[in-house]
Amino acid sequence: MSNIVDHLSDKVIVTNILNGNIQGFAAVVANTERLVTQIVRKMIPDEDDQKDLVQDIYLKAYKNLSSFQFKSKLSTWIGNIAYNTTINYLQKKRVSIVGIESQIENSIVEFDNSEMSTIKTEELDILVKEIAKLPPLYKTLITLYHLEELPNKEIAEITNLPEGTIKSYLYRARKMLKDGINYHYKN
Amino acid sequence: MKNNHLTDEILQTLLLNEVQDEIVDKHISECQVCQEKMKNYQFLFTSIKKVEPETFSFDVTSLVMEKIYEVEIKKEKNANIALYMCLSIILIIVFILLYPYVKTIFSQFKSSSIMANAFMMVSSLGVTIFLLKDIYRQYKRKEMLILQ
Ligand SMILES: [Zn+2]
């Protein structure tokens, strides 16, 4: 049911913009901003680059709005543009998206076992640091799956990756996170 | 012995409720190593939900809309230039085609100077372009109203 509502409202919004209501696009940006942020910010650390990319992504979406077929949700379609634009950008900069660890410094915080039951914010800090250490694509997949709670099918539409590949990347990413967290506590 | 432990993949799928298997359940209930691993994953799965989604340090909507209006204004400017060019070309063609008639009209004003003639021509041309553009604008406005 909510899918039909989504579809209908997407259609109303897009038709409205195509008929010349430019300001209508601001609503599209507001609705998809969170998803685009998760995709871009997870893979691109530099703020100026982020700004350029975000403008680029939405400009592409705006210019190609008439070619949107309503086969997926509008947000998924924009997510796909965001993903492709970001990946292209990384490839131009020759950053490997699954191979190497990201440039964020591997600051290893020392913890001993007695701190196993410390306050939650500290636990979260470690996890956030471990997520930051993941390769760009893993970071994005983990975020889309666990934070945005998107189903595999939608992640597949955004990333153009087969669902099986996404699953295996997610397994590997979670294992890396688990091992990373264990490392913190065991050292 | 080590090879008999459950793989990380199986442990993860168990936690995601993607798989249920008696043999697997039995192994976990008996094996401390796998229990420990399972606990680690459980910890990861619950804490990852608490991670705050990251935000940008800038306002996305205003940044994007600024860019889009910039592009739209440029587009309109280009369209205007194209429109003026088209109109001028049409006028020139009309003028050339009608030149023999124009000549006779001009002969009526023999008494007035060349400057006066030129002034008359330029001003009538200007007025014509202005009127045509106004008609086009009104047409566009009506088209928008119909579409909305
Ligand atoms: Zn075991």
Short mmCIF file of C-alpha atoms and ligand atoms in Angstrom, two decimals:
data_model
loop_
_atom_site.label_atom_id
_atom_site.label_comp_id
_atom_site.label_asym_id
_atom_site.label_seq_id
_atom_site.Cartn_x
_atom_site.Cartn_y
_atom_site.Cartn_z
CA MET A 1 0.00 0.00 0.00
CA SER A 2 2.69 2.45 0.99
CA ASN A 3 4.44 1.52 -2.25
CA ILE A 4 1.43 2.67 -4.26
CA VAL A 5 1.28 5.90 -2.28
CA ASP A 6 5.01 6.44 -2.85
CA HIS A 7 4.58 5.79 -6.53
CA LEU A 8 1.65 8.17 -6.87
CA SER A 9 3.30 10.96 -4.93
CA ASP A 10 6.50 10.48 -6.96
CA LYS A 11 4.43 10.89 -10.11
CA VAL A 12 2.73 14.05 -8.83
CA ILE A 13 6.03 15.57 -7.72
CA VAL A 14 7.87 14.79 -10.96
CA THR A 15 5.03 15.99 -13.22
CA ASN A 16 4.81 19.19 -11.24
CA ILE A 17 8.54 19.90 -11.68
CA LEU A 18 8.50 19.00 -15.36
CA ASN A 19 5.68 21.48 -15.83
CA GLY A 20 7.96 24.27 -14.73
CA ASN A 21 7.64 24.33 -10.95
CA ILE A 22 11.37 24.44 -10.24
CA GLN A 23 10.82 25.00 -6.53
CA GLY A 24 9.13 21.59 -6.40
CA PHE A 25 12.57 20.07 -6.77
CA ALA A 26 13.50 21.42 -3.35
CA ALA A 27 11.04 18.91 -1.86
CA VAL A 28 12.76 16.13 -3.79
CA VAL A 29 16.12 17.23 -2.41
CA ALA A 30 14.74 17.39 1.12
CA ASN A 31 13.23 13.91 0.81
CA THR A 32 16.34 12.25 -0.58
CA GLU A 33 19.01 14.29 1.16
CA ARG A 34 19.55 11.74 3.92
CA LEU A 35 20.11 8.85 1.53
CA VAL A 36 22.43 10.86 -0.72
CA THR A 37 24.33 12.07 2.34
CA GLN A 38 24.93 8.51 3.50
CA ILE A 39 26.22 7.49 0.08
CA VAL A 40 28.46 10.49 -0.57
CA ARG A 41 29.73 11.18 2.91
CA LYS A 42 30.69 7.57 3.52
CA MET A 43 32.90 7.48 0.44
CA ILE A 44 34.16 11.07 0.13
CA PRO A 45 35.89 12.61 3.15
CA ASP A 46 36.70 16.06 1.72
CA GLU A 47 34.03 18.74 2.24
CA ASP A 48 34.62 20.68 -0.98
CA ASP A 49 34.46 17.47 -2.96
CA GLN A 50 31.25 16.59 -1.15
CA LYS A 51 29.69 19.91 -2.15
CA ASP A 52 30.69 19.50 -5.80
CA LEU A 53 29.39 15.96 -5.87
CA VAL A 54 26.07 16.77 -4.24
CA GLN A 55 25.44 19.59 -6.73
CA ASP A 56 26.49 17.34 -9.56
CA ILE A 57 24.22 14.51 -8.42
CA TYR A 58 21.10 16.64 -8.07
CA LEU A 59 21.77 18.55 -11.26
CA LYS A 60 21.95 15.23 -13.11
CA ALA A 61 18.71 14.14 -11.47
CA TYR A 62 17.06 17.44 -12.38
CA LYS A 63 18.19 17.37 -15.99
CA ASN A 64 17.23 13.73 -16.47
CA LEU A 65 13.95 13.90 -14.58
CA SER A 66 11.96 13.56 -17.80
CA SER A 67 13.64 10.20 -18.44
CA PHE A 68 12.63 8.81 -15.03
CA GLN A 69 10.41 5.80 -15.78
CA PHE A 70 8.79 5.29 -12.35
CA LYS A 71 10.08 1.72 -12.38
CA SER A 72 11.64 2.28 -8.97
CA LYS A 73 11.07 4.78 -6.20
CA LEU A 74 12.29 8.29 -7.02
CA SER A 75 14.58 8.11 -3.98
CA THR A 76 16.13 4.85 -5.23
CA TRP A 77 16.68 6.40 -8.65
CA ILE A 78 18.41 9.41 -7.12
CA GLY A 79 20.36 7.07 -4.83
CA ASN A 80 21.56 5.28 -7.95
CA ILE A 81 22.68 8.56 -9.52
CA ALA A 82 24.45 9.46 -6.27
CA TYR A 83 26.18 6.10 -6.14
CA ASN A 84 27.31 6.14 -9.78
CA THR A 85 28.53 9.72 -9.60
CA THR A 86 30.48 8.99 -6.42
CA ILE A 87 32.00 5.79 -7.79
CA ASN A 88 33.02 7.58 -11.00
CA TYR A 89 34.61 10.28 -8.93
CA LEU A 90 36.57 7.73 -6.86
CA GLN A 91 37.66 5.89 -9.98
CA LYS A 92 38.92 9.14 -11.50
CA LYS A 93 40.92 9.69 -8.33
CA ARG A 94 42.05 6.06 -8.53
CA VAL A 95 40.70 5.18 -5.11
CA SER A 96 39.87 1.50 -4.81
CA ILE A 97 36.32 1.09 -3.55
CA VAL A 98 36.62 -2.38 -2.05
CA GLY A 99 40.33 -3.13 -2.01
CA ILE A 100 42.30 -0.84 0.22
CA GLU A 101 41.41 0.66 3.53
CA SER A 102 40.16 4.21 3.37
CA GLN A 103 42.49 7.11 3.96
CA ILE A 104 41.04 7.87 7.36
CA GLU A 105 43.76 7.30 9.88
CA ASN A 106 43.73 4.01 11.72
CA SER A 107 43.82 5.57 15.11
CA ILE A 108 43.92 2.63 17.45
CA VAL A 109 42.53 3.37 20.86
CA GLU A 110 43.85 1.21 23.65
CA PHE A 111 41.33 -0.52 25.85
CA ASP A 112 41.71 -3.20 28.46
CA ASN A 113 39.21 -5.87 29.37
CA SER A 114 38.05 -4.08 32.48
CA GLU A 115 36.50 -1.46 30.26
CA MET A 116 34.29 -4.05 28.60
CA SER A 117 31.26 -2.63 30.40
CA THR A 118 31.97 1.09 29.98
CA ILE A 119 29.36 3.58 28.91
CA LYS A 120 27.65 3.10 25.60
CA THR A 121 29.02 6.19 23.92
CA GLU A 122 32.49 4.73 24.14
CA GLU A 123 31.34 1.50 22.54
CA LEU A 124 29.68 3.49 19.81
CA ASP A 125 32.83 5.55 19.30
CA ILE A 126 34.80 2.40 18.65
CA LEU A 127 32.20 1.13 16.24
CA VAL A 128 32.07 4.46 14.38
CA LYS A 129 35.87 4.41 14.09
CA GLU A 130 35.78 0.85 12.81
CA ILE A 131 33.13 1.73 10.24
CA ALA A 132 35.29 4.65 9.11
CA LYS A 133 38.16 2.24 8.51
CA LEU A 134 36.15 0.08 6.12
CA PRO A 135 36.71 0.41 2.36
CA PRO A 136 34.35 3.03 0.84
CA LEU A 137 31.88 0.59 -0.68
CA TYR A 138 31.61 -1.54 2.48
CA LYS A 139 30.96 1.58 4.50
CA THR A 140 28.14 2.59 2.20
CA LEU A 141 26.60 -0.88 2.13
CA ILE A 142 26.70 -1.21 5.92
CA THR A 143 25.08 2.20 6.26
CA LEU A 144 22.36 1.55 3.72
CA TYR A 145 21.55 -1.85 5.20
CA HIS A 146 21.83 -1.24 8.93
CA LEU A 147 21.26 2.49 9.38
CA GLU A 148 18.91 3.29 6.54
CA GLU A 149 17.41 -0.21 6.84
CA LEU A 150 16.96 -0.56 3.10
CA PRO A 151 16.16 -4.05 1.79
CA ASN A 152 18.82 -5.81 -0.30
CA LYS A 153 16.70 -5.36 -3.41
CA GLU A 154 16.72 -1.58 -3.08
CA ILE A 155 20.46 -1.51 -2.33
CA ALA A 156 20.94 -3.57 -5.49
CA GLU A 157 18.99 -0.98 -7.50
CA ILE A 158 21.07 1.83 -6.07
CA THR A 159 24.45 0.19 -6.58
CA ASN A 160 23.77 -1.88 -9.72
CA LEU A 161 25.35 -4.81 -7.86
CA PRO A 162 23.79 -8.28 -7.78
CA GLU A 163 22.05 -9.07 -4.47
CA GLY A 164 24.43 -11.99 -3.91
CA THR A 165 27.44 -9.70 -4.17
CA ILE A 166 25.89 -7.23 -1.76
CA LYS A 167 25.25 -10.02 0.72
CA SER A 168 28.82 -11.29 0.57
CA TYR A 169 30.25 -7.76 0.85
CA LEU A 170 28.04 -7.22 3.89
CA TYR A 171 29.28 -10.46 5.48
CA ARG A 172 32.86 -9.42 4.96
CA ALA A 173 32.23 -5.91 6.22
CA ARG A 174 30.53 -7.19 9.38
CA LYS A 175 33.36 -9.62 9.99
CA MET A 176 35.85 -6.78 9.65
CA LEU A 177 33.83 -4.72 12.11
CA LYS A 178 33.52 -7.57 14.57
CA ASP A 179 37.24 -8.34 14.39
CA GLY A 180 38.07 -4.65 14.71
CA ILE A 181 35.95 -4.27 17.84
CA ASN A 182 37.45 -7.43 19.33
CA TYR A 183 40.91 -6.06 18.64
CA HIS A 184 40.10 -2.96 20.67
CA TYR A 185 39.04 -4.98 23.67
CA LYS A 186 41.73 -7.63 23.53
CA ASN A 187 44.67 -5.25 23.32
CA MET B 1 37.89 -29.91 15.32
CA LYS B 2 38.30 -26.27 14.31
CA ASN B 3 36.75 -26.96 10.94
CA ASN B 4 33.52 -28.04 12.60
CA HIS B 5 32.82 -24.56 13.98
CA LEU B 6 30.15 -22.49 12.34
CA THR B 7 31.35 -19.99 9.80
CA ASP B 8 30.99 -16.25 10.34
CA GLU B 9 28.56 -16.21 7.47
CA ILE B 10 26.26 -18.75 9.13
CA LEU B 11 26.40 -16.89 12.43
CA GLN B 12 25.43 -13.67 10.70
CA THR B 13 22.56 -15.23 8.78
CA LEU B 14 21.31 -16.74 12.04
CA LEU B 15 21.19 -13.32 13.64
CA LEU B 16 19.48 -11.84 10.58
CA ASN B 17 16.85 -14.60 10.89
CA GLU B 18 17.61 -15.63 7.34
CA VAL B 19 18.21 -19.25 8.26
CA GLN B 20 17.02 -21.72 10.89
CA ASP B 21 18.61 -25.09 11.33
CA GLU B 22 18.42 -27.57 14.18
CA ILE B 23 21.97 -28.83 13.73
CA VAL B 24 23.27 -25.27 13.84
CA ASP B 25 21.23 -24.45 16.93
CA LYS B 26 22.49 -27.59 18.64
CA HIS B 27 26.10 -26.73 17.84
CA ILE B 28 25.77 -23.24 19.26
CA SER B 29 24.21 -24.51 22.47
CA GLU B 30 27.16 -26.85 22.95
CA CYS B 31 30.12 -24.87 21.61
CA GLN B 32 31.60 -22.04 23.63
CA VAL B 33 33.74 -20.72 20.80
CA CYS B 34 30.76 -20.20 18.54
CA GLN B 35 28.70 -18.80 21.41
CA GLU B 36 31.38 -16.20 22.00
CA LYS B 37 31.48 -15.26 18.32
CA MET B 38 27.70 -15.11 18.24
CA LYS B 39 27.75 -12.75 21.21
CA ASN B 40 30.21 -10.51 19.39
CA TYR B 41 27.97 -10.35 16.37
CA GLN B 42 24.94 -9.72 18.54
CA PHE B 43 26.77 -6.80 20.10
CA LEU B 44 27.64 -5.48 16.65
CA PHE B 45 24.10 -5.80 15.35
CA THR B 46 22.53 -3.99 18.30
CA SER B 47 25.11 -1.22 18.56
CA ILE B 48 25.22 -0.49 14.83
CA LYS B 49 21.56 0.56 15.01
CA LYS B 50 22.52 3.25 17.51
CA VAL B 51 25.09 4.89 15.26
CA GLU B 52 23.87 8.35 14.33
CA PRO B 53 23.61 8.85 10.57
CA GLU B 54 26.21 11.35 9.37
CA THR B 55 25.19 14.74 8.05
CA PHE B 56 26.88 17.32 5.86
CA SER B 57 28.25 20.50 7.35
CA PHE B 58 26.35 22.47 4.70
CA ASP B 59 22.69 22.88 3.79
CA VAL B 60 22.08 20.52 0.88
CA THR B 61 18.76 21.95 -0.30
CA SER B 62 19.90 25.56 -0.58
CA LEU B 63 23.20 24.55 -2.18
CA VAL B 64 21.41 22.45 -4.79
CA MET B 65 18.60 24.91 -5.51
CA GLU B 66 21.11 27.73 -5.94
CA LYS B 67 22.87 25.69 -8.62
CA ILE B 68 19.62 24.72 -10.32
CA TYR B 69 18.34 28.30 -10.51
CA GLU B 70 21.72 29.33 -11.89
CA VAL B 71 21.38 26.73 -14.64
CA GLU B 72 17.76 27.70 -15.32
CA ILE B 73 18.61 31.39 -15.66
CA LYS B 74 21.42 30.56 -18.04
CA LYS B 75 19.06 28.37 -20.04
CA GLU B 76 16.48 31.13 -20.29
CA LYS B 77 19.13 33.64 -21.36
CA ASN B 78 20.31 31.30 -24.09
CA ALA B 79 16.72 30.73 -25.21
CA ASN B 80 16.18 34.49 -25.39
CA ILE B 81 19.30 35.00 -27.45
CA ALA B 82 18.21 32.22 -29.80
CA LEU B 83 14.75 33.76 -30.06
CA TYR B 84 16.13 37.21 -30.94
CA MET B 85 18.46 35.69 -33.50
CA CYS B 86 15.59 33.79 -35.12
CA LEU B 87 13.41 36.88 -35.23
CA SER B 88 16.20 38.99 -36.72
CA ILE B 89 16.90 36.39 -39.38
CA ILE B 90 13.19 36.19 -40.26
CA LEU B 91 12.99 39.97 -40.49
CA ILE B 92 16.05 40.15 -42.71
CA ILE B 93 14.64 37.47 -44.99
CA VAL B 94 11.28 39.26 -45.15
CA PHE B 95 13.06 42.51 -45.88
CA ILE B 96 15.08 40.94 -48.70
CA LEU B 97 12.00 39.30 -50.19
CA LEU B 98 10.00 42.48 -49.98
CA TYR B 99 12.87 44.70 -51.13
CA PRO B 100 11.29 45.67 -54.47
CA TYR B 101 8.13 46.84 -52.68
CA VAL B 102 10.08 48.55 -49.95
CA LYS B 103 11.96 50.45 -52.59
CA THR B 104 8.77 51.90 -53.98
CA ILE B 105 7.61 52.79 -50.47
CA PHE B 106 10.88 54.58 -49.87
CA SER B 107 10.53 56.53 -53.05
CA GLN B 108 7.43 58.08 -51.44
CA PHE B 109 9.65 59.64 -48.78
CA LYS B 110 12.14 61.12 -51.20
CA SER B 111 12.02 64.47 -49.52
CA SER B 112 13.21 63.19 -46.11
CA SER B 113 16.87 62.49 -45.41
CA ILE B 114 18.62 59.08 -45.27
CA MET B 115 19.02 59.47 -41.50
CA ALA B 116 15.29 59.90 -41.03
CA ASN B 117 14.63 56.82 -43.15
CA ALA B 118 17.14 54.76 -41.21
CA PHE B 119 15.65 55.93 -37.91
CA MET B 120 12.19 54.96 -39.08
CA MET B 121 13.37 51.52 -40.12
CA VAL B 122 15.27 50.77 -36.92
CA SER B 123 12.43 51.92 -34.67
CA SER B 124 9.79 49.95 -36.58
CA LEU B 125 12.06 46.90 -36.47
CA GLY B 126 12.49 47.31 -32.73
CA VAL B 127 8.78 47.64 -32.14
CA THR B 128 8.10 44.56 -34.26
CA ILE B 129 10.62 42.45 -32.33
CA PHE B 130 9.19 43.68 -29.04
CA LEU B 131 5.65 42.81 -30.08
CA LEU B 132 6.64 39.38 -31.35
CA LYS B 133 8.47 38.64 -28.13
CA ASP B 134 5.46 39.71 -26.11
CA ILE B 135 3.22 37.42 -28.13
CA TYR B 136 5.63 34.56 -27.53
CA ARG B 137 5.73 35.28 -23.81
CA GLN B 138 1.97 35.32 -23.54
CA TYR B 139 1.80 32.08 -25.47
CA LYS B 140 4.28 30.46 -23.05
CA ARG B 141 2.32 31.70 -20.05
CA LYS B 142 -0.92 30.27 -21.41
CA GLU B 143 0.80 27.00 -22.21
CA MET B 144 2.02 26.76 -18.58
CA LEU B 145 -1.48 27.49 -17.25
CA ILE B 146 -2.98 24.77 -19.42
CA LEU B 147 -0.36 22.24 -18.34
CA GLN B 148 -0.85 23.00 -14.67
ZN ZN C 1 31.79 -24.10 17.36
#
